[in-house]
GROMACS .gro file of C-alpha atoms in nm:
model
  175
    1UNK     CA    1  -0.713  -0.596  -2.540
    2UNK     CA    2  -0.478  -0.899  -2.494
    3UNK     CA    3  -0.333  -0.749  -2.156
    4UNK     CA    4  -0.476  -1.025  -1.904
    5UNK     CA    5  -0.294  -1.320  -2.150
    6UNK     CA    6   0.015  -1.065  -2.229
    7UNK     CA    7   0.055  -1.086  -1.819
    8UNK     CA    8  -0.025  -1.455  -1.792
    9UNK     CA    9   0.209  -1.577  -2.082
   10UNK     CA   10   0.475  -1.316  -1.946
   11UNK     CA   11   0.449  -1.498  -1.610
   12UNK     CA   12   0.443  -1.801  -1.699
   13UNK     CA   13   0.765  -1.718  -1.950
   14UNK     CA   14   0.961  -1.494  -1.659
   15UNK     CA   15   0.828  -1.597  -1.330
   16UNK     CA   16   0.872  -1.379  -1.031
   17UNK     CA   17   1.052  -1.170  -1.284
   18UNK     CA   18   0.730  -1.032  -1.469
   19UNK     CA   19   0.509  -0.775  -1.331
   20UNK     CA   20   0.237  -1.061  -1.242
   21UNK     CA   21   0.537  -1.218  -1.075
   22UNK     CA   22   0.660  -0.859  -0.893
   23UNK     CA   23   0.272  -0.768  -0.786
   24UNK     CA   24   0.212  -1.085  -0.666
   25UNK     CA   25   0.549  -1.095  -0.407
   26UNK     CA   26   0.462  -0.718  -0.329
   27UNK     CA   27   0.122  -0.863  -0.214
   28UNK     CA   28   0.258  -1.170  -0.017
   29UNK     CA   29   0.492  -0.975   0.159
   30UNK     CA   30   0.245  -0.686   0.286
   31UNK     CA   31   0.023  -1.011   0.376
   32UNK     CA   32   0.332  -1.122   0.597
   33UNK     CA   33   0.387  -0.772   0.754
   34UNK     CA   34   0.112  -0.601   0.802
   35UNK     CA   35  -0.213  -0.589   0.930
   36UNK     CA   36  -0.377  -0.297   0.754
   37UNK     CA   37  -0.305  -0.152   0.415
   38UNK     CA   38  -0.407   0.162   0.301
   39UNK     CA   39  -0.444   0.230  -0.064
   40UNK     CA   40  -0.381   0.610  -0.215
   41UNK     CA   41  -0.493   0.684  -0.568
   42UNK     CA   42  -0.769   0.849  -0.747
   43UNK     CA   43  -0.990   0.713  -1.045
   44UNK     CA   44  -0.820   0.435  -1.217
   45UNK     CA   45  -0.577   0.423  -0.999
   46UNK     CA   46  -0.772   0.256  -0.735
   47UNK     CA   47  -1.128   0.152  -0.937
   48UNK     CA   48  -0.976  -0.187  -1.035
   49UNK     CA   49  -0.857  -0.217  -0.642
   50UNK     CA   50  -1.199  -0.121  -0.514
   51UNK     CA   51  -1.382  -0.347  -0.764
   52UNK     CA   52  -1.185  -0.660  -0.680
   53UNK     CA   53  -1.177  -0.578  -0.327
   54UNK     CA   54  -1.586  -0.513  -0.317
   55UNK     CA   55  -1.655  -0.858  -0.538
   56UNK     CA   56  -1.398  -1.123  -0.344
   57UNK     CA   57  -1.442  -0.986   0.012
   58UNK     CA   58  -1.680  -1.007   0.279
   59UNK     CA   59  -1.863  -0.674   0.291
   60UNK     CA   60  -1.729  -0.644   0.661
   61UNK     CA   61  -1.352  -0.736   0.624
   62UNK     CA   62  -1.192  -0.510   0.793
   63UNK     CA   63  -1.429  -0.607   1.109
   64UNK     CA   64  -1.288  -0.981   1.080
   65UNK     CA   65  -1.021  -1.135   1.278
   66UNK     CA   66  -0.682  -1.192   1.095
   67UNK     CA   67  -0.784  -1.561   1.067
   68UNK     CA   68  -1.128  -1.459   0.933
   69UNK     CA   69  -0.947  -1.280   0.645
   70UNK     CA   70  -0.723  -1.593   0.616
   71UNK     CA   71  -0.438  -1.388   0.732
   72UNK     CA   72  -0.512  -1.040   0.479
   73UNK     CA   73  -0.442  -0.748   0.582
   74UNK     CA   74  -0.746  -0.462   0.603
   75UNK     CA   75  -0.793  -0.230   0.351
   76UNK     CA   76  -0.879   0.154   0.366
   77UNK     CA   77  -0.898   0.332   0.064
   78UNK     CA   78  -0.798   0.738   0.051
   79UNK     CA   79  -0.647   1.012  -0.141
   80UNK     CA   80  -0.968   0.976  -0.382
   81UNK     CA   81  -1.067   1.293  -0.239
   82UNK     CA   82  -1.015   1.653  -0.054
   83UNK     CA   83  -1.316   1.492   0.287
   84UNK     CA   84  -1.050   1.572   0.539
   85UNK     CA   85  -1.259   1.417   0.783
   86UNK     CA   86  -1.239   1.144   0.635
   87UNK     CA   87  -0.890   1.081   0.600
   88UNK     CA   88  -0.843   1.237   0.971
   89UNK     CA   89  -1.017   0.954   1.085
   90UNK     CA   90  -0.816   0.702   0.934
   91UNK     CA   91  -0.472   0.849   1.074
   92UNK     CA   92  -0.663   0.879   1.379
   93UNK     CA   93  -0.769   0.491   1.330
   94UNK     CA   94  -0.398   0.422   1.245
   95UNK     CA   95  -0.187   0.568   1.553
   96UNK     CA   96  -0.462   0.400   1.780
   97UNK     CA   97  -0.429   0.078   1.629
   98UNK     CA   98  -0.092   0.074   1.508
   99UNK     CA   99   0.140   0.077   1.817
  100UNK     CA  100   0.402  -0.136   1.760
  101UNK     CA  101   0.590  -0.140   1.455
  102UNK     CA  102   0.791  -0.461   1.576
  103UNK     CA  103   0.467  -0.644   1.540
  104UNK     CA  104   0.268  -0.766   1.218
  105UNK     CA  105  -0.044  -0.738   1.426
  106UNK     CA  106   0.001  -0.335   1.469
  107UNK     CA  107   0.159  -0.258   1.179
  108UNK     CA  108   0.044  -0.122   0.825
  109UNK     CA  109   0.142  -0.060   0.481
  110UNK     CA  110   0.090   0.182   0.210
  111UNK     CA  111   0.003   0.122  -0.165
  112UNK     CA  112   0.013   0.446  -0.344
  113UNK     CA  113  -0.075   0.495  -0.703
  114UNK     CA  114  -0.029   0.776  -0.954
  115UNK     CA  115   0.108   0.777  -1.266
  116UNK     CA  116   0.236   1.129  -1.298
  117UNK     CA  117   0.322   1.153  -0.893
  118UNK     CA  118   0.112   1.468  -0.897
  119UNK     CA  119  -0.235   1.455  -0.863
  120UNK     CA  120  -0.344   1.672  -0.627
  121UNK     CA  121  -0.526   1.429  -0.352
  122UNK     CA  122  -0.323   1.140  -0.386
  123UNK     CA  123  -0.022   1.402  -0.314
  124UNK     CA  124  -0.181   1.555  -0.040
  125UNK     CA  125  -0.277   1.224   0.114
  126UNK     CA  126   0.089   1.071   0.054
  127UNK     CA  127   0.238   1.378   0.199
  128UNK     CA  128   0.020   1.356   0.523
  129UNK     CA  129   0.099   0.948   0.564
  130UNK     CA  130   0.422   0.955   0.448
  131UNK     CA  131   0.465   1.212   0.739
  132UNK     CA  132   0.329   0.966   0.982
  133UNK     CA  133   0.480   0.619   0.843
  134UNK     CA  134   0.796   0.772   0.893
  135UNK     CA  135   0.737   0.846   1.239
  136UNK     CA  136   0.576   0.550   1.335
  137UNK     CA  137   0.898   0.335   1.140
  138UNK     CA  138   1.174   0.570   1.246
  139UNK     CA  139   1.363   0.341   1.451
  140UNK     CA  140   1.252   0.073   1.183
  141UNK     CA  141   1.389   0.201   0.877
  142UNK     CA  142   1.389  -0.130   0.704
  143UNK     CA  143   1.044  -0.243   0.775
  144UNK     CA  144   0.903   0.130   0.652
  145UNK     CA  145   1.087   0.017   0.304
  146UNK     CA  146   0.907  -0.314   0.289
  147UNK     CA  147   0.560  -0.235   0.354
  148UNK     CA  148   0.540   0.119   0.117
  149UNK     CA  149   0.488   0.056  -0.228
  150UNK     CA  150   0.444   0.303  -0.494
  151UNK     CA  151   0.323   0.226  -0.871
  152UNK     CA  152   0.405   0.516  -1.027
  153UNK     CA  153   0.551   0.642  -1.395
  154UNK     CA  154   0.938   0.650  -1.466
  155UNK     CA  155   1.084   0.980  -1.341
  156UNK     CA  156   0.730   1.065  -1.240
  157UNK     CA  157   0.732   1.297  -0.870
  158UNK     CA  158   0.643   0.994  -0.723
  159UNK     CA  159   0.884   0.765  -0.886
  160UNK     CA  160   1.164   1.062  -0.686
  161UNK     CA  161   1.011   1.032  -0.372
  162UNK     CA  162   1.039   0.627  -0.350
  163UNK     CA  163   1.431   0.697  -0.482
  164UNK     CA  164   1.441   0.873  -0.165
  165UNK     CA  165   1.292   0.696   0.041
  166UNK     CA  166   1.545   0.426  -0.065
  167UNK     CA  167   1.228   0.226  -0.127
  168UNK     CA  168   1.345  -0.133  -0.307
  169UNK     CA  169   1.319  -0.171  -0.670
  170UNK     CA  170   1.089  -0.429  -0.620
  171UNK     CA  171   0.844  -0.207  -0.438
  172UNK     CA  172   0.860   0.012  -0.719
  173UNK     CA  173   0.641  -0.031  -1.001
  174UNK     CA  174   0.622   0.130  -1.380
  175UNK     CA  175   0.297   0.215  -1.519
   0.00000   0.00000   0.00000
């Protein structure tokens, strides 16, 4: 019940340090690099995201220019589901849009979010991306490792996967 003045006071007390502090450098730095973000998780794991995103942004965001969304990236939500022809469309979206992963403008990120690491669409969805994020980085190793975060619980499937990935501890979030 005290959780939003738990993360406050904890920021405020440990900076960058705190989770607050760790989201919010996750956030600036996927704002830096990329240009589209998608977000895998089912349920909770992507209501609050889906909430926030449907209340602050302009119902057509991801139509705006970069400067229209004051330099955000665009979001695409996924793994909330088994509609392949959904998610086909957005990889299909991504290697036609993403082109150039020396570029912020062509680039994207990943936010994926499951506490165990092993619900079954989030997986599925992961497994497909992950796929094609590594092809699209693989001459770019170090950028792939900035722009994938996971939020995941310790030890979890997920929580592996980012370990080998080699994915930064401060991409890495406990849940």
């Amino acid at each position: 019940m005290n959780l939003p003045e738990d993360l406050l006071a904890a920021k405020k007390k440990e900076k960058t340090a705190s989770v607050l502090g760790r989201v919010k450098q996750a956030a600036d730095r996927l704002r830096k690099l990329c240009d589209r973000v998608v977000l895998l998780g089912i349920g909770g794991s992507s209501m609050g995201t889906r909430a926030l995103f449907g209340a602050l942004c302009d119902p057509n965001h991801n139509e705006l220019t970069r400067g229209e969304r004051r330099r955000a990236p665009r979001i695409y939500f996924e793994g909330d589901n088994v509609d392949s022809d959904s998610f086909r469309s957005l990889v299909e979206l991504l290697r036609a849009k993403c082109t150039d992963p020396t570029r912020t403008a062509t680039r994207y990120g990943i936010i994926v979010l499951s506490k165990s690491g092993t619900t079954l669409e989030t997986s599925a969805a992961l497994r497909i991306l992950r796929r094609e994020a590594k092809q699209f980085y693989r001459e770019h190793v170090d950028v792939y490792r900035q722009v994938v975060v996971a939020v995941t619980g310790d030890g979890s499937r997920l929580w592996q996967i980012a370990q080998q990935d080699e994915l930064p501890p401060e991409n890495v979030f406990s849940m």
